[in-house]
Coordinates of C-alpha atoms in Angstrom, one line a residue:
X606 CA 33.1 215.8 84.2
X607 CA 33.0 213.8 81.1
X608 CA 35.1 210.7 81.7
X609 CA 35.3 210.0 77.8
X610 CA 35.9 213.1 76.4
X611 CA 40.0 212.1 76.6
X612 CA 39.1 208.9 74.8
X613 CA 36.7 211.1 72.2
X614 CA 40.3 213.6 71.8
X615 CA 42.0 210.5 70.9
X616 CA 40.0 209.0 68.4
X617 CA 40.0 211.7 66.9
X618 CA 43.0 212.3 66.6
X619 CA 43.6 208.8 65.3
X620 CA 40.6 209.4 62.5
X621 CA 42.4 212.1 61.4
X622 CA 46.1 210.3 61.3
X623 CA 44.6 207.4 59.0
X624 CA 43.0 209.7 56.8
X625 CA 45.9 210.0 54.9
X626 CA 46.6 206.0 54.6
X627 CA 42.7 205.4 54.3
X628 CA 44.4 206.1 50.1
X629 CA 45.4 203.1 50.1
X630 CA 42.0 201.4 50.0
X631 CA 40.2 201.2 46.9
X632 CA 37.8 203.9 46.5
X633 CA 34.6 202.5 47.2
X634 CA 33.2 199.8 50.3
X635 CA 30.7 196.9 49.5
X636 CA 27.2 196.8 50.1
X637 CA 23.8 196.3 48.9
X638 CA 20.2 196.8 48.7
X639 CA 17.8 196.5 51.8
X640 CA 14.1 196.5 49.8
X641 CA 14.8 194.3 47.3
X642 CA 10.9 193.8 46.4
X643 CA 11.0 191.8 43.3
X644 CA 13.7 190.0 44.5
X645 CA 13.9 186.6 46.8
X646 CA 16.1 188.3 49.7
X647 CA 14.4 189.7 52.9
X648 CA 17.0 192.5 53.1
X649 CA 19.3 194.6 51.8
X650 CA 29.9 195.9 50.4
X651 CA 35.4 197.7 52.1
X652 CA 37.8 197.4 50.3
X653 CA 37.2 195.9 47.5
X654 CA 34.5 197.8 46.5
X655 CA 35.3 198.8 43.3
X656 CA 37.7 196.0 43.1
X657 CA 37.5 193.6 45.4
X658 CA 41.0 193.1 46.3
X659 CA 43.0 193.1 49.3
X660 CA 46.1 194.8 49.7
X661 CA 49.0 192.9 51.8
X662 CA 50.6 196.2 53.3
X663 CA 52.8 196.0 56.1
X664 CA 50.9 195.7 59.2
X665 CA 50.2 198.9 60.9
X666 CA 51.0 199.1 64.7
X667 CA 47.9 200.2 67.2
X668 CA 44.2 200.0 66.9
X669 CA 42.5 201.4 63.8
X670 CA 39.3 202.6 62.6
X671 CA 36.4 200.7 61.3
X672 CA 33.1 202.5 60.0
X673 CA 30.1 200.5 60.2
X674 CA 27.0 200.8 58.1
X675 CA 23.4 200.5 59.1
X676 CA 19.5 201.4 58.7
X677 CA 19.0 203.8 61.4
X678 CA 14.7 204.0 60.5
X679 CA 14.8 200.0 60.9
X680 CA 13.7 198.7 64.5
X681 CA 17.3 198.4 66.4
X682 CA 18.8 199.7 64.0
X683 CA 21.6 202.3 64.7
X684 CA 22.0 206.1 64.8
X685 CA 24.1 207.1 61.4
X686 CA 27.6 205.9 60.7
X687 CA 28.8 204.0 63.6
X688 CA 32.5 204.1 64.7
X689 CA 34.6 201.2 65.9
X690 CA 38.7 200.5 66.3
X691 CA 40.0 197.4 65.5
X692 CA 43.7 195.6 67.0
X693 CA 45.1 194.2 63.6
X694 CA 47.1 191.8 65.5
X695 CA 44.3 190.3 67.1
X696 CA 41.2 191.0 65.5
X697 CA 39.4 192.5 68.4
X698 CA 36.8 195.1 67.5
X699 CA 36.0 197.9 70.0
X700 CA 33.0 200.0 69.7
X701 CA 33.4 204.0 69.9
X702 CA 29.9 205.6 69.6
X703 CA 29.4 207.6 66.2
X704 CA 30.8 209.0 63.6
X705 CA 28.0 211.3 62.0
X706 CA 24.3 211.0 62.3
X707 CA 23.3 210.3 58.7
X708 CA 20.0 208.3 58.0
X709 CA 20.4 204.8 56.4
X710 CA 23.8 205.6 55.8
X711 CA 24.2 201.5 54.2
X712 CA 26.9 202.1 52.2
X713 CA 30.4 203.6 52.7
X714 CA 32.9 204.5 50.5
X715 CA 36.6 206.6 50.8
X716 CA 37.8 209.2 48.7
X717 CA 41.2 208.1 47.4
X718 CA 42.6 210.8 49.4
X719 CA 41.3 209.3 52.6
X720 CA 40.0 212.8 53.8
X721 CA 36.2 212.4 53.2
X722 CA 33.8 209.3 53.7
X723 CA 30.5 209.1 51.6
X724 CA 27.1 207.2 52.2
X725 CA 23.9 206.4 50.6
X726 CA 21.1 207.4 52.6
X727 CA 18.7 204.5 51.3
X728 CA 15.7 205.8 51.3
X729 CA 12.7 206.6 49.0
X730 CA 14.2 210.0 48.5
X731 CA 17.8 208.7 47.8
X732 CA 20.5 210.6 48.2
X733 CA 24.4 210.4 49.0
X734 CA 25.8 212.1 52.0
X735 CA 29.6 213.5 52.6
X736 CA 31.5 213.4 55.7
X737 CA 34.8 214.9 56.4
X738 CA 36.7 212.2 58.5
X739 CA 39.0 214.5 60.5
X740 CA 36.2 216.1 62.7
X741 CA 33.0 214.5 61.6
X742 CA 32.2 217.7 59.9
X743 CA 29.0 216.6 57.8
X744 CA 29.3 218.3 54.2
X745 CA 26.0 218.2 53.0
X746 CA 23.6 215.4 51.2
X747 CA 23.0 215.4 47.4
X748 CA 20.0 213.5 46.0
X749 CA 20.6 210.7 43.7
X750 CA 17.6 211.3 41.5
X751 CA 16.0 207.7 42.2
X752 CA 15.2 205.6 45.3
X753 CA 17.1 203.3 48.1
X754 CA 19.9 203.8 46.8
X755 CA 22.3 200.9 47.6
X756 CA 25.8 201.3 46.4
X757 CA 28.4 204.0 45.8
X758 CA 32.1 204.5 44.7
X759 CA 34.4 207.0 43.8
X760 CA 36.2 207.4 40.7
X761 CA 39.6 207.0 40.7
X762 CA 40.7 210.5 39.5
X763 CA 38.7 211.4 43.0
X764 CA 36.6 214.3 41.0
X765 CA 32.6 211.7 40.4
X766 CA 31.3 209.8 42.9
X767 CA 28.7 207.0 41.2
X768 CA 25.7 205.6 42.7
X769 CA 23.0 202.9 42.1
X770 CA 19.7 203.3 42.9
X771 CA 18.4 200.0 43.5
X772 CA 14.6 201.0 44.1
X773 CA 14.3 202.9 40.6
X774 CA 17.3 200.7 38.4
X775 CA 19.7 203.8 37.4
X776 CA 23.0 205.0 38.8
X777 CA 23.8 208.5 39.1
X778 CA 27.1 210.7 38.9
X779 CA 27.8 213.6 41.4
X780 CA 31.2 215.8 41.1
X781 CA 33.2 216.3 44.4
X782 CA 34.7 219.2 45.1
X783 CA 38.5 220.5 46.4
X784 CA 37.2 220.3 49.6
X785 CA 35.1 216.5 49.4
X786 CA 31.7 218.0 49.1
X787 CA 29.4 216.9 46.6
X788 CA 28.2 218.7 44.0
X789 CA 24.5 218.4 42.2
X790 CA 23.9 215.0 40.3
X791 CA 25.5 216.0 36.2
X792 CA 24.1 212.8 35.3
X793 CA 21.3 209.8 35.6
X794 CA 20.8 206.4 33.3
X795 CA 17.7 204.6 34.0
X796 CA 18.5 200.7 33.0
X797 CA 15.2 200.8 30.8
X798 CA 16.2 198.0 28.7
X799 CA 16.5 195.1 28.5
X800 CA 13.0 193.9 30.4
X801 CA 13.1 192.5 33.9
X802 CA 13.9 189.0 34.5
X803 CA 11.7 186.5 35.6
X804 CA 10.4 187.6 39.0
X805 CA 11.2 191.0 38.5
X806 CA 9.0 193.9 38.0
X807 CA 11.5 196.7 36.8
X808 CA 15.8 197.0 36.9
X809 CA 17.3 197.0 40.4
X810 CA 21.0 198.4 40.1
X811 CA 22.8 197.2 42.9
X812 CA 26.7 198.6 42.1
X813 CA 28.5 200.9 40.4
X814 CA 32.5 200.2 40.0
X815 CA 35.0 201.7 37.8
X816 CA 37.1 199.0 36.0
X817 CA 41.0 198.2 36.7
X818 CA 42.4 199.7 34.1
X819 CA 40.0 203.2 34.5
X820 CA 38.3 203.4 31.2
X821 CA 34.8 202.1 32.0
X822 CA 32.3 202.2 34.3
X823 CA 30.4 198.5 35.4
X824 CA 27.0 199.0 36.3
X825 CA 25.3 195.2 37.9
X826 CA 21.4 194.9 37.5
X827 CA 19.8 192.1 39.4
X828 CA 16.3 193.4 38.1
X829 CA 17.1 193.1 34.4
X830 CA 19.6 190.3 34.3
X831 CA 22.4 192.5 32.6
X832 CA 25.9 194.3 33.6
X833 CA 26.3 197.5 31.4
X834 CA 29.4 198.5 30.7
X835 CA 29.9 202.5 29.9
X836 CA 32.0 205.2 29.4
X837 CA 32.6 208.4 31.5
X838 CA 33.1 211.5 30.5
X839 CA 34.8 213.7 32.9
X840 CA 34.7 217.0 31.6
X841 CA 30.4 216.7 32.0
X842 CA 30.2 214.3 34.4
X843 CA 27.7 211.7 32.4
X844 CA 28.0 208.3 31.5
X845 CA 27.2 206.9 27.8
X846 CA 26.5 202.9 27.2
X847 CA 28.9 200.7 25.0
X848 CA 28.1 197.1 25.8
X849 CA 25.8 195.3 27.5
X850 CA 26.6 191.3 29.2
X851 CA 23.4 189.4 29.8
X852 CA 23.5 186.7 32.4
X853 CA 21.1 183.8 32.3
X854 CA 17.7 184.5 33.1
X855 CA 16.5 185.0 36.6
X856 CA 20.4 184.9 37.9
X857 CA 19.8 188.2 39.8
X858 CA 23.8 189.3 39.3
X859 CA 24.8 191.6 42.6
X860 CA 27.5 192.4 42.8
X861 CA 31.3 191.7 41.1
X862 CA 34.9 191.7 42.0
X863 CA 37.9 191.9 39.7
X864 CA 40.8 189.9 39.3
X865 CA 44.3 192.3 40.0
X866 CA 45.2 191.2 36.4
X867 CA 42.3 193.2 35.0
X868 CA 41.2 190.8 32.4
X869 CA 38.5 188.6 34.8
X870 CA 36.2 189.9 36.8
X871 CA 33.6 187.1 40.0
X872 CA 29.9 187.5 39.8
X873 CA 27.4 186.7 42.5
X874 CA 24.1 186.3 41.2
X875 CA 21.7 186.2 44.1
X876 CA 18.7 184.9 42.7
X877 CA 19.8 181.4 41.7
X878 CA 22.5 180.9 44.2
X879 CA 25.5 181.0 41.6
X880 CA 28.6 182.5 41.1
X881 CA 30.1 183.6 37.5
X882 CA 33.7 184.1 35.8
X883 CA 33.9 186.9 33.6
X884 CA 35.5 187.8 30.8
X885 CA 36.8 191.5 30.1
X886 CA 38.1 193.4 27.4
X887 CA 39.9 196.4 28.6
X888 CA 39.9 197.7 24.8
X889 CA 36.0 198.0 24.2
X890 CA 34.8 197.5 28.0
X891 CA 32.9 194.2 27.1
X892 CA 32.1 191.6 29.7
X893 CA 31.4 187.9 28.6
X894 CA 29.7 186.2 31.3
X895 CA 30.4 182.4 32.0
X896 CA 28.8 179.4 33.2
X897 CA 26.8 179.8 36.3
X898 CA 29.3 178.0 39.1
X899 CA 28.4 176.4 42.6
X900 CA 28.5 178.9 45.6
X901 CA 29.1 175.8 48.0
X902 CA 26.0 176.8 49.9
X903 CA 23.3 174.5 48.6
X904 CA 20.6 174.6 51.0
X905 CA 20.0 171.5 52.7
X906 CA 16.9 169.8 54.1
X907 CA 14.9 171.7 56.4
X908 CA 16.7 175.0 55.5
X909 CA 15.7 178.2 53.9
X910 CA 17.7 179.5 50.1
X911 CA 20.6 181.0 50.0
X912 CA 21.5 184.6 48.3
X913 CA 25.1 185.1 47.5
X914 CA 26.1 189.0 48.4
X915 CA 30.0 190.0 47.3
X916 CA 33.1 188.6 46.7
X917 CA 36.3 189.5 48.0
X918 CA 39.6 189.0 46.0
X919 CA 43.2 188.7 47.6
X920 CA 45.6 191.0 45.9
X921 CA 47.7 188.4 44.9
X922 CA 44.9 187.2 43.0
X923 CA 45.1 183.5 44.3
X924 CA 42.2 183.0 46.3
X925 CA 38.5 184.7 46.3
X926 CA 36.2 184.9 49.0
X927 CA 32.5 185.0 48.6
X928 CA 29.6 185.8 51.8
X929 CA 26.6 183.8 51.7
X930 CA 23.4 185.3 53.4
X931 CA 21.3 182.3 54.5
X932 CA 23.7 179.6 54.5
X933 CA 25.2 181.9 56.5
X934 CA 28.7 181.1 55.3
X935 CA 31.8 182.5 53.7
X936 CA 32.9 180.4 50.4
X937 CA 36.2 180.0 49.4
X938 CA 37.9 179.6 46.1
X939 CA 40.9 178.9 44.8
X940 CA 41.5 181.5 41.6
X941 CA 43.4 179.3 38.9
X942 CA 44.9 179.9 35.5
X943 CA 45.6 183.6 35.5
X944 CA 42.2 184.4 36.8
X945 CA 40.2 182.3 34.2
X946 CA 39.0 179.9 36.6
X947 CA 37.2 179.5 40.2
X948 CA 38.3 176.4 41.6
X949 CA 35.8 176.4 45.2
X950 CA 37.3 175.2 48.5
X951 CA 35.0 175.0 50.5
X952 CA 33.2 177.0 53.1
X953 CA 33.3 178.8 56.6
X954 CA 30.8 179.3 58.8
X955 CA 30.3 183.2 59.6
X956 CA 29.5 183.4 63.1
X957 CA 26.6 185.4 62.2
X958 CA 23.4 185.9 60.6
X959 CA 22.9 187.2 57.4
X960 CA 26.5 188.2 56.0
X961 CA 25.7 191.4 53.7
X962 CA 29.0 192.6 53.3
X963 CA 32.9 192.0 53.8
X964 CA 35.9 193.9 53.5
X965 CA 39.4 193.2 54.1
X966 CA 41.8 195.3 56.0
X967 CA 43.8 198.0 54.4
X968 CA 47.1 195.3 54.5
X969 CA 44.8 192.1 53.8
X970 CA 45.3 190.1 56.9
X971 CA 41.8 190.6 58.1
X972 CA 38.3 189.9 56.5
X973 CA 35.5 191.2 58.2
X974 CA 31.8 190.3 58.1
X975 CA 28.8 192.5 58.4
X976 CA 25.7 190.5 59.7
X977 CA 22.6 192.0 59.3
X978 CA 20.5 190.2 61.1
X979 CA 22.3 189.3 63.6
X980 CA 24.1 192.8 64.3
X981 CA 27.4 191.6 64.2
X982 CA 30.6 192.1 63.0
X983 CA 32.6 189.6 62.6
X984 CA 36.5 189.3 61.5
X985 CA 39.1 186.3 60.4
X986 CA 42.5 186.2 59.9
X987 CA 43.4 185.7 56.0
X988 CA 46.0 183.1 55.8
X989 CA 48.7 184.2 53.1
X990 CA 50.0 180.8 51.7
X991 CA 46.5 179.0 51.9
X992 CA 43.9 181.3 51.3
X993 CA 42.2 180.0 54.9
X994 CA 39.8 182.2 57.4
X995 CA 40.1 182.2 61.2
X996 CA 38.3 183.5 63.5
X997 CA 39.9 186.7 65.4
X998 CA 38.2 187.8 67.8
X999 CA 34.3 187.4 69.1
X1000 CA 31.9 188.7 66.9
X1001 CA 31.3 192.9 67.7
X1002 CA 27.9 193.9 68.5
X1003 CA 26.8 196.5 65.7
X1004 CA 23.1 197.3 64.9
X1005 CA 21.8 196.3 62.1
X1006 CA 25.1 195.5 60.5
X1007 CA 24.7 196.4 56.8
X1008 CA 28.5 197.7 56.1
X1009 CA 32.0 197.0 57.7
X1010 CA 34.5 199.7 56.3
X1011 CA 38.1 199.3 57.8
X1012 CA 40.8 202.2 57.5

């Protein structure tokens, strides 16, 4: 007799209740490239994907599910999408097996229906992959017409998934169908201008993310320096260029978060250790990249560098929250006049190795930390009036923890 088969029925069953208020996250997760061979970082983000922002919800009572990235052909690495509940009273993580076996599924994202989940399979061959939450029905793969793909997010209208292939510097567009499944890729742009940066050999794109206000498309290229702003069109499913923001050279920018007002948008640049405020124009699409900032995670004597990987953004848009691989760290920062300014706070120490990615919970009161190296998961409490992070909970044991996706 299978003793866990009741505990599999109920799972399930709660998959399929939260599938309906997994809408309420923003459409994509946050995560990023594993290879990265140009680039200073050994390896390869949620909420807050495609913005970045929490969403203070009333709390939900009862456990609920957290999907966890991973590299299943890396050594320890997992066995596709791994599945998890989490208490969000007390931060505790339990593990429940997996969801689908999909290979190097690093990257998750949620339609904004909640019914279907998507994945990168970051490989040379990349491609995306569709699963159907409410029985772990697998809908089929897609390729993404480049390689290791790293990132992916749905559109908001829910009809064009994007994805960046970080191995061959282009992002590609996929329709989804009625039923979640992924059609054939309609489009492909290959960042082939400007040059690489210094250290580079060739453009790395490392996300895609619709902006706030839905009228562009961001796509962030550590290989060439640049974020290029373009424009979908959804009747073919392609994506034209209108502007182009160059960062200073040899930043390696990785990923960005917006501001709820719209109008400022947090970049990490991984290759020099800074952080960014950016200007946007939600009338042409243009991003004006500021000064390069401190990430608070200098490295000190005796200690290796530090590569900044995403930032988080409350959805009161009063504090930000940034992971540090390396320092092994989560910065915070005080957001000031209307989103103009990053004011930092200091930092936190992750309980972990090698923070990839983080995600807040679908009502904001949790953050949670994917540690690659360590294979952990690790989750705070957010603090409402002070923007402070507190442990909840022991680190979960996750392998090769790439991607923490809470529903």
């Amino acid at each position: 007799m299978n003793r866990d088969r009741p505990n599999r029925r109920r799972f399930l069953a709660l998959l399929a209740r939260t599938a309906t208020a997994a809408a309420a996250l923003p459409a994509a997760a946050a995560c990023a490239g594993r290879a990265e061979p140009d680039g200073p970082a050994a390896a390869a983000t949620a909420p807050g994907a495609s913005s970045g922002a929490s969403g203070r919800q009333r709390q939900s009572s009862g456990t609920r599910p957290l999907l966890l990235g991973t590299y299943t052909s890396a050594e320890g690495g997992g066995k596709g999408v791994g599945l998890a509940e989490y208490d969000p009273g007390t931060g505790r993580i339990t593990g429940r097996g997996v969801l689908a076996e999909v290979d190097d599924p690093s990257y998750l994202a949620v339609h904004p229906d909640g019914r279907t989940l998507y994945a990168v399979n970051e490989r040379e061959n990349g491609a995306v992959t569709a699963v159907r939450l409410s029985d772990r029905r697998v809908l089929g793969s897609r390729s993404t017409g480049g390689e290791a793909p790293c990132h992916l997010s749905v559109h908001p209208g829910g009809r064009w998934l994007f994805s960046a292939n970080y191995g061959s510097g282009s992002v590609a567009v996929h329709p989804i169908g009625t039923s979640g499944a992924l059609g054939e890729r309609t489009g492909l742009v290959t960042h082939s201008t400007p040059p690489p940066g210094p250290g580079q050999r060739g453009p790395h794109a490392h996300q895609v993310v619709t902006t706030p206000d839905g009228n562009h498309v961001l796509a962030v290229d550590l290989g060439t320096d640049t974020v290029y702003t373009c424009r979908l069109d959804e009747d073919a499913g392609t994506l034209a260029e209108v502007s182009r923001a160059r960062t200073r050279p040899g930043a390696g920018p990785r990923h960005l978060a917006f501001h709820p007002g719209g109008r400022h948008a947090y970049l990490a640049n991984e290759v020099d250790n800074t952080v960014a405020v950016c200007a946007y124009d939600p009338e042409t699409g243009r991003l004006t990249v500021g000064e390069a900032q401190s990430t608070g995670a200098e490295p000190s004597p005796g200690s290796g560098p530090n590569y900044p990987a995403q930032f988080l953004v409350t959805s009161d848009g009063a504090y930000a929250f940034l992971a540090n691989r390396g320092h092994n760290s989560l910065s915070r920062y005080a957001v000031e006049a209307a989103g103009a300014r990053l004011r930092l706070l200091g930092t936190v120490p992750v309980g972990g190795d090698f923070p990839r990615q983080i995600a807040f919970s679908p009502d904001g009161g949790l953050l949670f930390a994917a540690n690659q190296r360590s294979g952990t998961v690790s989750a705070f409490r957010v603090s409402e009036d002070g923007g402070e992070l507190r442990p909840a909970g022991r680190p979960f044991a996750s392998p090769v923890a790439v991607c923490a996706l809470p529903l």
